[in-house]
Short mmCIF file of C-alpha atoms in Angstrom, two decimals:
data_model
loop_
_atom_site.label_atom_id
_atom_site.label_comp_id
_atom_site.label_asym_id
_atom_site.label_seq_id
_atom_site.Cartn_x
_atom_site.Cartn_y
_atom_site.Cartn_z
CA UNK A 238 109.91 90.42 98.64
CA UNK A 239 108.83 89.54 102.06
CA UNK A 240 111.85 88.32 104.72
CA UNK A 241 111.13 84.55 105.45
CA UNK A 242 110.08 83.61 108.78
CA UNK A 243 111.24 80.58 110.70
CA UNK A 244 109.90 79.02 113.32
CA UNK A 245 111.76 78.00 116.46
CA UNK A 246 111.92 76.82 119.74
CA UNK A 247 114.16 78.29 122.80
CA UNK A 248 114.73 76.13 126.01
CA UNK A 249 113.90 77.56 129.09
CA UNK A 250 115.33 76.15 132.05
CA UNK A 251 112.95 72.65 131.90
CA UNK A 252 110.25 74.23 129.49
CA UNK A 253 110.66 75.22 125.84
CA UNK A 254 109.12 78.68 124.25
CA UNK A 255 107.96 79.41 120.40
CA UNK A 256 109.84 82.13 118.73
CA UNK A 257 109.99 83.42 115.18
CA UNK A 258 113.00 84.47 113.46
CA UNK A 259 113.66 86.39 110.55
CA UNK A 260 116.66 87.96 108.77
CA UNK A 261 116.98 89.97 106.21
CA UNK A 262 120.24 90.05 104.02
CA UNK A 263 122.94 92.27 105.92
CA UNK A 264 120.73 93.28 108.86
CA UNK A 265 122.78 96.22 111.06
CA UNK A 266 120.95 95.14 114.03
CA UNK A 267 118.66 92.65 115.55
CA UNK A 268 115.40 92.91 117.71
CA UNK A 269 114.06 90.57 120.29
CA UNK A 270 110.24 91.34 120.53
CA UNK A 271 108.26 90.29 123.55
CA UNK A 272 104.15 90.56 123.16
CA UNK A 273 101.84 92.29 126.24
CA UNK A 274 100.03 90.49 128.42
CA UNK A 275 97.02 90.03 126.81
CA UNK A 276 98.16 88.64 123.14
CA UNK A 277 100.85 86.08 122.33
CA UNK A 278 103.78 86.83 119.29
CA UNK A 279 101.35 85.84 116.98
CA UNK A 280 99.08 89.18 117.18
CA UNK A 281 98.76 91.30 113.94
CA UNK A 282 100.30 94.22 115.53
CA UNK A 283 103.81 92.27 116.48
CA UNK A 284 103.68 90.44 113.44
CA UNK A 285 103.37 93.57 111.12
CA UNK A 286 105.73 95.41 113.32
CA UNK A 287 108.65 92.91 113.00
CA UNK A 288 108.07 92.49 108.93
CA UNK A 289 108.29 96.18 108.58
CA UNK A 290 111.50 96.36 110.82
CA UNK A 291 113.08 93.51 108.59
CA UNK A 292 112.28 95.78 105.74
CA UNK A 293 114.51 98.71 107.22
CA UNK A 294 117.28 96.14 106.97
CA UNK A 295 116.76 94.67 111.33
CA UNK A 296 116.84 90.66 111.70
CA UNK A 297 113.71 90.32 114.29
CA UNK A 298 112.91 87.34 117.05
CA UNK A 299 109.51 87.28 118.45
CA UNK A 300 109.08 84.63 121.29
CA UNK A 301 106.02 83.61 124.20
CA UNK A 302 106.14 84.23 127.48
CA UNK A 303 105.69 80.99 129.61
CA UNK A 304 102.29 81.15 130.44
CA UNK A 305 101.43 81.82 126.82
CA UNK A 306 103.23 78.97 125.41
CA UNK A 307 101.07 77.00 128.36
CA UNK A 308 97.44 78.35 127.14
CA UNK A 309 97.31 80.55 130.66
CA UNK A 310 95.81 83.73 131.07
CA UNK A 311 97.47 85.27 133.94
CA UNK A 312 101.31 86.50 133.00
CA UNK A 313 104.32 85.18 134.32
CA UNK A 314 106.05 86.49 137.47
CA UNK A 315 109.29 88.35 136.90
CA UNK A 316 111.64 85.87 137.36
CA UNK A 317 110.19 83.76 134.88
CA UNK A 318 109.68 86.37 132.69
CA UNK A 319 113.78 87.78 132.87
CA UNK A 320 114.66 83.59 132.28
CA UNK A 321 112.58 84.09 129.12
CA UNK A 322 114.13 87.00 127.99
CA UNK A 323 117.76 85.73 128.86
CA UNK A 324 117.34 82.50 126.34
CA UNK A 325 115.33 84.89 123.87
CA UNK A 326 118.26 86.80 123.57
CA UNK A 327 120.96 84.48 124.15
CA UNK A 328 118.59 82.51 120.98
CA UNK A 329 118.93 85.34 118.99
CA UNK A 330 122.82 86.30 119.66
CA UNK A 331 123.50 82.68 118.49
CA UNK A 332 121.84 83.57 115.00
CA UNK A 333 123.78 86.93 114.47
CA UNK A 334 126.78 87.97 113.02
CA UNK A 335 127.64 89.83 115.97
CA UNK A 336 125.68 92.63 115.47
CA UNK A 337 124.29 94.87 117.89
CA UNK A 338 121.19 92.89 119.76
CA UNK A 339 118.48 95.44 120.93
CA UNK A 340 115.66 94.32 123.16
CA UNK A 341 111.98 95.48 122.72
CA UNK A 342 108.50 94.67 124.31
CA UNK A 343 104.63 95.94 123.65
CA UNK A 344 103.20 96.57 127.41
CA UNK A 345 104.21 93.83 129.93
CA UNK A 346 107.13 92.71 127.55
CA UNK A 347 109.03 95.84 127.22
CA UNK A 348 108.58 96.09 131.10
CA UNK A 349 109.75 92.74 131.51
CA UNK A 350 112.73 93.23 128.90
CA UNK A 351 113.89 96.49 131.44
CA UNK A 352 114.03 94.51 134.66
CA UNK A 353 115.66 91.95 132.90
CA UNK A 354 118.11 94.57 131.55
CA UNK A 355 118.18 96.35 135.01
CA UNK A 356 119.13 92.36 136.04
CA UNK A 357 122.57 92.48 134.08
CA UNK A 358 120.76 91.12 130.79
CA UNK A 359 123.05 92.04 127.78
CA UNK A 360 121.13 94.67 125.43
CA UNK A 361 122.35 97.94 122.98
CA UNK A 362 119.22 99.70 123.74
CA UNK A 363 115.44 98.79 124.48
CA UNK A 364 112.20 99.87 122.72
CA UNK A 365 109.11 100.10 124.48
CA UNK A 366 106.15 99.70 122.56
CA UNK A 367 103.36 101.43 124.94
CA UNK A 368 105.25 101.59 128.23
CA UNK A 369 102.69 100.50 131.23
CA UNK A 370 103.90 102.92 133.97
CA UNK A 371 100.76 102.43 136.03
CA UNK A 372 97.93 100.61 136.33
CA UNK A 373 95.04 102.47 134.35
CA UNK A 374 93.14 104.91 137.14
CA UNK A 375 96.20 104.37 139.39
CA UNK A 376 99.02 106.83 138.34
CA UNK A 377 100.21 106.22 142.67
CA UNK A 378 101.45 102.84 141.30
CA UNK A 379 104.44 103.54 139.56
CA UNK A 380 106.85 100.98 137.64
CA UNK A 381 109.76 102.87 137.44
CA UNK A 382 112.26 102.27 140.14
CA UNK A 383 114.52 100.16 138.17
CA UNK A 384 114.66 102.21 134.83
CA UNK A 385 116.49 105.04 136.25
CA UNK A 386 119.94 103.11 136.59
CA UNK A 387 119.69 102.44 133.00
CA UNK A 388 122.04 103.91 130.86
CA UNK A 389 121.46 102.63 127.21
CA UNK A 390 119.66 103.55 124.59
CA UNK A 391 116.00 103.55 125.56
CA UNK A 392 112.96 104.55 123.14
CA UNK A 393 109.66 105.07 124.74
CA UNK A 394 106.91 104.98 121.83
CA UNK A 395 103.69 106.23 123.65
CA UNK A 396 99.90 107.02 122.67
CA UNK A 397 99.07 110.15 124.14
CA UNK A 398 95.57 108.30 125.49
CA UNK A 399 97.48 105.20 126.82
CA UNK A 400 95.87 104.41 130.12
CA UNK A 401 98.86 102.45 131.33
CA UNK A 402 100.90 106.22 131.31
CA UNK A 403 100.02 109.51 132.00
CA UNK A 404 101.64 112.18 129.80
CA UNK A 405 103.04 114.19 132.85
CA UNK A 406 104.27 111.57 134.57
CA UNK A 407 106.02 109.55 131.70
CA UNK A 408 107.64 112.60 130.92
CA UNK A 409 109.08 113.48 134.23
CA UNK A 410 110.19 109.60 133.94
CA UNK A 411 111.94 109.94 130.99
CA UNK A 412 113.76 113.08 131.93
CA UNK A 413 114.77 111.44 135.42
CA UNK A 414 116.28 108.82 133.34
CA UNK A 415 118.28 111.47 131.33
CA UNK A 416 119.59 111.47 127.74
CA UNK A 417 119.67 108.00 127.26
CA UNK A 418 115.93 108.02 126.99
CA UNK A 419 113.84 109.49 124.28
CA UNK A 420 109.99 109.53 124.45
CA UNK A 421 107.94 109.91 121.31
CA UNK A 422 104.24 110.27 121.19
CA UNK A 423 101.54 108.76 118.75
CA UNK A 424 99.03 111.60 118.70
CA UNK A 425 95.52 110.18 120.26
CA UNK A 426 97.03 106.68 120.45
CA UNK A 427 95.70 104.54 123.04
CA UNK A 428 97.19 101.15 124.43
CA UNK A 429 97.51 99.72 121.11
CA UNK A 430 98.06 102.70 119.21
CA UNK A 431 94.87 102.71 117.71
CA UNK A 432 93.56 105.80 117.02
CA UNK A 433 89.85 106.81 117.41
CA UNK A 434 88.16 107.50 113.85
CA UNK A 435 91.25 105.94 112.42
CA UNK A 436 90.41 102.47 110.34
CA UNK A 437 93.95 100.58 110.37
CA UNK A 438 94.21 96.98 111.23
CA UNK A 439 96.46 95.85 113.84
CA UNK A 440 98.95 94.57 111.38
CA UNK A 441 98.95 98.20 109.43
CA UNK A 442 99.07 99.89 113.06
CA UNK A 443 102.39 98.12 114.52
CA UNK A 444 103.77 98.39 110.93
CA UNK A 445 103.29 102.16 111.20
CA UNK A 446 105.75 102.09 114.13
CA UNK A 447 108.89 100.22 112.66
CA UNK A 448 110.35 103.73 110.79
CA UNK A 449 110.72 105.77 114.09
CA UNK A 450 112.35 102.43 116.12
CA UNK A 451 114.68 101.42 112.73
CA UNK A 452 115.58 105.35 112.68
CA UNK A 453 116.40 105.48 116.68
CA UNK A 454 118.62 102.34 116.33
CA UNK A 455 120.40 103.60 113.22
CA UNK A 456 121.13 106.58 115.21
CA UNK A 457 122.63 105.00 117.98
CA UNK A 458 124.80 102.49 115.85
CA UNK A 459 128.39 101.68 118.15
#
């Protein structure tokens, strides 16, 4: 049977954010999810990604951004960003039972969930789903400078046609960073991990991701 969602609400300084929990009986873990820049928490591709993770036995939080939650286009600036990920999490380790709290982010999230990380945010490891290390057509303009004093767990799940990261140059990231970080490809995956010639829906797409993350968080259990 399916994990029940809940909807909630997390207070941001003077603001207040949609989220949506779920936990599965005995979950080892939990994962805060944070949406790109384009799509809010209710996209297909977060939504089937978090039900599959509950599956593998993780509790899941998905939350807006700001600007989402406001009906703007343009994302939020760091700062408010890393205050949204702070009560996300803070949400999330107030539902627990005190086990490990991971942080993960499609695109602009998972960047967002590193600097806050890089900040002094709390985390056992981050996920990043598509990881945008450049702009696309402008591999000069690197977003890495904070990730290499990160030591914790870090998965980088990456279509090899991503626009946001070169192959070359994500991989000489992730070895910079050292051991901590592991980078697996999706084989002619683009932004979205959709796959030219390939007919999944969005929700089938970030469902097909959930094994490999459940798998790297089981394997780095404390």
């Amino acid at each position: 049977m399916p994990v029940p969602e809940s909807p909630i609400t997390i207070a941001v300084g003077g603001t207040r954010i949609s989220g949506v929990y779920a936990r599965p009986d005995n979950p080892f873990a939990t994962l805060v999810v944070a949406h790109g820049a384009g799509a809010g928490m209710e996209h297909p591709f977060l939504a089937g990604f978090t039900r599959s993770l509950n599956e593998e036995s993780v509790a899941t939080l998905r939350f807006n951004f700001p600007y989402r939650e406001a009906g703007r286009k343009f994302p939020d600036r760091p700062p408010a960003a890393i205050a949204a990920w702070r009560a996300a999490m803070e949400d999330a380790a107030s539902r627990s039972n005190g086990e490990p709290l991971w942080a993960a982010g499609k695109s602009f999230g998972g960047r967002m969930a590193s600097m806050a990380v890089a900040e002094g945010m709390p985390a056992a490891g981050l996920v990043y789903l598509g990881y945008p290390l450049h702009p696309p057509g402008k591999p000069e303009k690197l977003r890495d400078e904070h990730l290499y004093g990160l030591t914790l767990p870090m998965l980088f799940l990456q279509g090899t046609r991503d626009p946001f990261a070169t192959p070359e140059l994500l991989e000489g990231v992730v070895a910079a960073i050292g051991p901590s970080a592991t980078l697996e490809w999706r084989q002619g995956g683009g932004h979205t991990f959709e796959v030219a010639g390939l007919k999944r829906s969005a929700e089938e797409v970030g469902a097909s991701l959930a094994g490999a993350v459940a798998a790297f968080m089981t394997g780095h259990r404390s």
